[in-house]
Structures are given as C-alpha cells and as structure tokens.
Amino acid sequence: MTNTPLNLDSHIRKADVFLEALPYIQNFRGQTFLIKVGGSAMEEQSLVESLLRDIVFLEAVGINPVLVHGGGKAINKAMKDAGLEAKFIAGMRVTDAETISIVEETLARVINPDLVKRIKFLGGRALGLAGTSVFQGKRMLATDPATGEEHDVGFVGEVVDCNTEVVELAVAGEVVPVVSPVAREVGSANTLNVNADIAACALAKKLKAHKLIFLSDVLGVMRDPKDNGTLIPTLNTDFVGQLKREGIISGGMIPKVDSALDALRGGVGKVHMIDGRIPHSVVLEIFTDKGIGTEIVL
C-alpha cells in the first residue's frame, strides 16, 4: 500500500479561506441577519440548497439568521392549475378572495414547510412562521407609473407593525425563523398579500438587524446592467441620489434602493444586494474581504 502525497497548496488555500472569514465571524457573533430570498434563487433546487447551507453555517458560527421568503412563481403555477390568470398592476398582484386563498395555501403548505424541512435535513433547526402571526398590515393601492392613476388591487397590503415575540424566542433558542410574506389586516381577520421585499424591510427594522440581505437576479447595482464589470460595490445616500439623477438607478431598482435606505434609517446596520444565482452567495458576500455584490450604507 502506498501513501498518496497530500496536495499541501490546496490545503493551505482552504485554510486561508477560513482565516479570511475568522474576523468576520468574530465581529458578527450574536448579530441578527435578515435574509430575503425570492425569484430565480428559489426556482433552482441546487441554489436553494446552497442558500440553506449558508444559513445553517451562519447559525453554527453564532450568527442569528432570519429568513423571509417569496414565492411568486409557485403562486403563479398554483393559480394556473386552478384555472386563474395572474394579473399585475405596477408590479402588484391583483388579489381577490380566491387568489389570496391560493397565495396563503401555497406559502403556508408548500414553500414555507419545504424550506424548514430542508434546513433541518442539513443539520440546522428551523421554525416555520405564517406571516399573519408576525406582520400587521393595511391595504394599499397600486399607482400606474404611466398615468399616475390609482387602482384597487384587492387583498394587497403594506406592513404597519410587526409582532416579533415568536421570532425573538426562536432566535434566542438558536432556531432559524422562516417567515412568509403575508399580513393580518388591522381591524379584521383578512389576510393581505405583501411584497416580500417590503415585509423583509419591516421585520429587519423592528429587529434592528445588523444586516439585511436581498438575494435577487442581478449582481447588485451596476452602471451598465449588461456589463458585470460595472458593479458598484458600495453605495451611500448621496451616491444613490447622484445615480438616480444620472439614470443609472432607474425602473424597478428605485424602490429596492429606496427600501434599503428606509431600512437603514430605521436602525438596520447595513444592506446587501447580491445575486442569489451564485452558489453560496451569502457566505461569499459576508465572509470575504471583497464581497460579491453591492452594500448600501447611510
């Protein structure tokens, strides 16, 4: 029997990775990270597993991850299976009584429990929470960007308050809360469909999260969306205003960046926008010196 020589260079590189992460782990122990996932990052199973491994890793090194998830494509499929057509006005899903029932069913019985089950399979601990037990909301109208006209979109809402008791109990017990983006309408028993970005921002502010991390379908904020080399690694309030005036931050990126600034003003330490299509994007952004996305600070 012969011994195979160790590839020492490979092992040293692996050790370097851990040592690069060490000061970040030390600094972030005991801090809460609010992670919002949706879009393509939820459609490919290998990417979902990669994200959930990152979340289990965060919890294992003493960081407190809280996960808010979307589910738009799964809801669209469920509606189609039920013979319903998905309609949107200014990016908001028109949500009648039948649609909100499908939204709640898909989030509570399909997506949320699946994420919890997979976290547990990877060795973590997780608690699924219906957003109606966390978020209190009020109805909102959709404003047509072309005409400025307001439209009633049904059971669609914005968050006015968060009940964080159960979330904080889970975090204290080293359990990952997994929260769906629906709210209980103030003054009624109705369920409201809430944009997952809005829900994540509201909860991050209430928890005073150290970091709010958005996983999307782009690298971050770029000067040229077609050129990955134009990624802007850091933004602050003044720089955001400048990029808006130049038209670089435009369209759908405006509400995302505005939500990030609102979260920062509400007590969140830092906001990160990263590409959820990159495997282990959370670990790469948080525990490496350069990161891979755009961080936003005041």
C-alpha positions as a printed NumPy array, in Angstrom:
array([[  0.   ,   0.   ,   0.   ],
       [  1.389,   3.371,  -0.955],
       [  0.595,   6.693,   0.643],
       [ -0.711,   9.417,  -1.702],
       [  1.185,  12.69 ,  -1.085],
       [ -1.01 ,  15.485,   0.242],
       [ -1.569,  18.451,  -2.036],
       [ -0.342,  20.956,   0.527],
       [ -1.012,  24.006,  -1.648],
       [ -4.684,  23.049,  -1.911],
       [ -4.959,  22.512,   1.847],
       [ -3.21 ,  25.817,   2.59 ],
       [ -5.638,  27.661,   0.302],
       [ -8.548,  26.103,   2.174],
       [ -7.023,  27.178,   5.48 ],
       [ -6.586,  30.72 ,   4.106],
       [-10.306,  30.851,   3.325],
       [-11.189,  30.018,   6.927],
       [ -8.71 ,  32.533,   8.273],
       [-10.086,  35.267,   5.999],
       [-13.542,  34.544,   7.416],
       [-12.405,  34.466,  11.061],
       [-12.539,  38.215,  11.875],
       [-15.986,  38.481,  10.291],
       [-17.242,  35.536,  12.33 ],
       [-15.843,  37.133,  15.477],
       [-17.424,  40.512,  14.692],
       [-20.836,  39.126,  13.747],
       [-21.37 ,  36.585,  16.545],
       [-24.676,  37.276,  18.268],
       [-25.897,  39.604,  15.492],
       [-29.157,  39.162,  13.569],
       [-29.071,  38.899,   9.77 ],
       [-32.399,  39.24 ,   7.936],
       [-32.191,  37.371,   4.617],
       [-34.83 ,  37.788,   1.921],
       [-34.938,  35.227,  -0.881],
       [-37.164,  35.052,  -3.936],
       [-37.066,  34.936,  -7.706],
       [-34.672,  32.617,  -9.505],
       [-32.821,  31.778,  -6.293],
       [-35.927,  29.805,  -5.259],
       [-36.553,  28.082,  -8.556],
       [-33.381,  26.011,  -8.944],
       [-33.114,  23.355,  -6.258],
       [-29.31 ,  23.391,  -6.144],
       [-29.382,  27.145,  -5.418],
       [-31.968,  26.68 ,  -2.662],
       [-29.755,  24.036,  -1.047],
       [-26.708,  26.312,  -1.396],
       [-28.539,  29.173,   0.343],
       [-29.849,  26.962,   3.12 ],
       [-26.363,  25.55 ,   3.728],
       [-25.156,  29.138,   4.101],
       [-27.946,  29.809,   6.6  ],
       [-27.087,  26.698,   8.621],
       [-23.44 ,  27.803,   8.591],
       [-24.383,  31.274,   9.873],
       [-26.301,  29.764,  12.771],
       [-23.495,  27.317,  13.535],
       [-20.943,  30.13 ,  13.976],
       [-23.16 ,  32.117,  16.31 ],
       [-24.957,  34.453,  13.899],
       [-28.766,  34.683,  14.044],
       [-30.277,  34.311,  10.552],
       [-33.947,  35.153,   9.962],
       [-35.353,  34.142,   6.569],
       [-38.21 ,  35.878,   4.728],
       [-39.164,  34.122,   1.503],
       [-41.188,  34.95 ,  -1.557],
       [-42.991,  32.545,  -3.836],
       [-44.29 ,  34.393,  -6.872],
       [-43.628,  31.728,  -9.495],
       [-45.07 ,  28.931,  -7.35 ],
       [-48.177,  31.056,  -6.755],
       [-48.496,  31.719, -10.495],
       [-48.367,  27.96 , -11.134],
       [-50.953,  27.232,  -8.438],
       [-53.258,  29.863,  -9.902],
       [-52.844,  28.437, -13.389],
       [-53.615,  24.941, -12.073],
       [-56.796,  26.411, -10.546],
       [-57.751,  27.997, -13.869],
       [-56.976,  31.553, -12.747],
       [-54.937,  34.141, -14.623],
       [-52.315,  36.113, -12.708],
       [-52.771,  39.869, -13.201],
       [-50.427,  42.632, -12.102],
       [-50.707,  46.409, -11.877],
       [-47.491,  48.356, -11.279],
       [-45.828,  45.143, -10.154],
       [-48.557,  44.305,  -7.615],
       [-50.533,  41.089,  -7.924],
       [-54.263,  41.737,  -8.238],
       [-55.505,  39.651,  -5.326],
       [-59.192,  38.803,  -4.989],
       [-60.61 ,  36.423,  -2.368],
       [-59.853,  33.312,  -4.424],
       [-56.328,  34.477,  -5.185],
       [-55.438,  35.295,  -1.553],
       [-56.604,  31.803,  -0.59 ],
       [-54.179,  30.308,  -3.135],
       [-51.385,  32.67 ,  -2.021],
       [-51.8  ,  31.664,   1.614],
       [-52.119,  27.966,   0.795],
       [-49.007,  27.938,  -1.419],
       [-46.846,  29.841,   1.054],
       [-48.03 ,  28.044,   4.194],
       [-48.362,  24.476,   2.938],
       [-45.78 ,  24.237,   0.15 ],
       [-42.916,  26.744,   0.235],
       [-42.514,  27.503,   3.945],
       [-42.587,  23.905,   5.24 ],
       [-40.273,  22.785,   2.441],
       [-37.642,  25.363,   3.463],
       [-37.966,  24.351,   7.118],
       [-37.649,  20.672,   6.262],
       [-34.535,  21.262,   4.176],
       [-32.825,  23.361,   6.848],
       [-33.411,  20.533,   9.319],
       [-32.097,  17.969,   6.829],
       [-28.866,  19.988,   6.572],
       [-28.401,  19.819,  10.341],
       [-29.968,  23.138,  11.299],
       [-33.015,  23.979,  13.378],
       [-35.885,  25.996,  11.898],
       [-39.387,  27.192,  12.709],
       [-41.919,  27.997,  10.011],
       [-43.997,  31.087,  10.717],
       [-47.023,  32.277,   8.767],
       [-46.574,  35.96 ,   8.107],
       [-50.037,  36.574,   9.555],
       [-48.597,  35.788,  13.006],
       [-45.788,  38.331,  12.503],
       [-46.968,  41.119,  10.197],
       [-49.885,  43.515,  10.706],
       [-50.908,  45.337,   7.561],
       [-53.244,  47.747,   5.867],
       [-54.489,  47.699,   2.296],
       [-52.666,  49.705,  -0.325],
       [-53.458,  50.875,  -3.834],
       [-51.335,  50.382,  -6.931],
       [-50.286,  53.5  ,  -8.809],
       [-49.936,  53.113, -12.568],
       [-46.48 ,  54.567, -13.368],
       [-47.6  ,  55.654, -16.836],
       [-50.764,  57.531, -15.855],
       [-50.432,  58.105, -12.129],
       [-53.888,  56.575, -11.72 ],
       [-54.543,  54.561,  -8.547],
       [-56.077,  51.079,  -8.741],
       [-57.657,  48.839,  -6.122],
       [-55.729,  45.556,  -6.222],
       [-57.756,  43.757,  -3.552],
       [-56.144,  41.94 ,  -0.646],
       [-52.732,  43.56 ,  -1.061],
       [-51.099,  45.399,   1.794],
       [-48.163,  47.11 ,   3.389],
       [-46.777,  46.331,   6.839],
       [-47.674,  48.758,   9.611],
       [-46.26 ,  46.764,  12.534],
       [-44.511,  43.502,  13.387],
       [-45.069,  41.131,  16.286],
       [-41.525,  39.893,  16.857],
       [-42.023,  37.938,  20.079],
       [-42.06 ,  34.483,  18.481],
       [-39.221,  35.457,  16.116],
       [-37.05 ,  36.613,  19.011],
       [-37.856,  33.477,  21.029],
       [-36.76 ,  31.32 ,  18.094],
       [-33.546,  33.308,  17.664],
       [-32.81 ,  33.042,  21.396],
       [-33.206,  29.274,  21.102],
       [-30.793,  29.109,  18.14 ],
       [-33.636,  28.257,  15.767],
       [-33.96 ,  29.882,  12.324],
       [-37.344,  31.618,  11.832],
       [-38.686,  31.14 ,   8.29 ],
       [-41.391,  33.737,   7.606],
       [-43.865,  34.031,   4.735],
       [-44.837,  37.448,   3.265],
       [-48.494,  37.769,   4.256],
       [-50.035,  40.029,   6.902],
       [-53.124,  40.114,   9.069],
       [-55.212,  43.157,   8.162],
       [-55.565,  45.538,  11.102],
       [-59.155,  45.532,  12.354],
       [-60.201,  42.362,  10.54 ],
       [-59.348,  38.691,  10.135],
       [-58.389,  39.157,   6.466],
       [-55.047,  38.042,   5.083],
       [-53.126,  40.523,   2.926],
       [-50.586,  39.648,   0.265],
       [-47.386,  41.633,   0.954],
       [-44.392,  42.176,  -1.314],
       [-41.583,  40.102,   0.222],
       [-39.084,  42.988,  -0.036],
       [-41.464,  45.222,   1.938],
       [-42.044,  42.503,   4.528],
       [-38.301,  41.888,   4.929],
       [-37.559,  45.605,   5.388],
       [-40.279,  45.982,   8.013],
       [-39.088,  42.993,  10.02 ],
       [-35.428,  43.987,   9.732],
       [-36.235,  47.448,  11.125],
       [-38.255,  46.024,  14.007],
       [-35.464,  43.572,  14.892],
       [-32.764,  46.243,  14.395],
       [-30.975,  43.666,  12.247],
       [-27.234,  44.083,  11.826],
       [-27.598,  43.185,   8.152],
       [-30.454,  42.994,   5.657],
       [-29.526,  40.807,   2.701],
       [-31.55 ,  40.751,  -0.533],
       [-30.964,  37.839,  -2.886],
       [-32.096,  38.841,  -6.371],
       [-31.436,  38.001, -10.015],
       [-28.679,  40.59 , -10.558],
       [-25.192,  41.04 ,  -9.13 ],
       [-26.179,  44.275,  -7.393],
       [-26.321,  47.882,  -8.568],
       [-24.418,  48.244, -11.852],
       [-23.587,  51.247, -14.018],
       [-24.316,  49.068, -17.046],
       [-26.658,  46.112, -16.373],
       [-25.107,  44.278, -19.334],
       [-21.551,  44.568, -18.002],
       [-20.754,  42.705, -14.781],
       [-17.516,  44.666, -14.541],
       [-19.51 ,  47.835, -13.736],
       [-20.801,  46.529, -10.386],
       [-20.789,  49.267,  -7.739],
       [-19.526,  47.666,  -4.502],
       [-20.65 ,  50.39 ,  -2.055],
       [-23.415,  52.998,  -2.082],
       [-24.416,  55.703,   0.398],
       [-27.307,  58.172,   0.427],
       [-25.509,  60.88 ,  -1.565],
       [-24.23 ,  58.406,  -4.159],
       [-27.733,  56.956,  -4.574],
       [-29.095,  60.434,  -5.328],
       [-26.374,  61.016,  -7.896],
       [-27.003,  57.687,  -9.645],
       [-30.752,  58.417,  -9.777],
       [-30.088,  61.765, -11.439],
       [-27.802,  60.05 , -13.95 ],
       [-30.488,  57.444, -14.681],
       [-28.252,  54.574, -13.581],
       [-30.592,  53.674, -10.74 ],
       [-33.937,  53.552, -12.54 ],
       [-37.083,  51.491, -13.038],
       [-37.524,  48.582, -10.659],
       [-34.206,  49.264,  -8.934],
       [-35.5  ,  52.566,  -7.493],
       [-37.986,  51.046,  -4.993],
       [-35.432,  48.415,  -3.957],
       [-32.776,  51.019,  -3.188],
       [-35.314,  53.313,  -1.531],
       [-36.449,  50.403,   0.668],
       [-32.827,  49.75 ,   1.589],
       [-32.32 ,  53.381,   2.652],
       [-35.571,  53.28 ,   4.634],
       [-34.329,  50.17 ,   6.449],
       [-31.029,  51.855,   7.257],
       [-32.804,  54.915,   8.634],
       [-34.926,  52.545,  10.721],
       [-31.919,  51.083,  12.502],
       [-30.607,  48.334,  10.205],
       [-26.804,  48.307,  10.191],
       [-26.115,  47.597,   6.519],
       [-27.988,  46.383,   3.443],
       [-26.532,  43.971,   0.891],
       [-27.872,  43.277,  -2.609],
       [-26.406,  40.102,  -4.047],
       [-27.064,  37.622,  -6.828],
       [-28.883,  34.585,  -5.472],
       [-27.982,  32.645,  -8.618],
       [-24.371,  32.427,  -7.418],
       [-23.84 ,  29.363,  -5.212],
       [-23.055,  30.285,  -1.58 ],
       [-23.559,  33.962,  -2.371],
       [-24.32 ,  34.821,   1.27 ],
       [-21.066,  33.339,   2.582],
       [-19.086,  34.939,  -0.25 ],
       [-20.57 ,  38.373,   0.469],
       [-20.319,  38.28 ,   4.255],
       [-17.103,  36.406,   4.986],
       [-14.719,  37.597,   2.274],
       [-12.768,  40.844,   2.084],
       [-14.125,  41.944,  -1.315],
       [-17.628,  40.524,  -1.299],
       [-19.596,  39.881,  -4.491],
       [-22.493,  42.374,  -4.506],
       [-23.458,  45.919,  -3.541],
       [-23.521,  47.066,   0.074],
       [-25.62 ,  50.109,   0.979],
       [-24.885,  52.324,   3.978],
       [-26.13 ,  55.716,   5.16 ]])
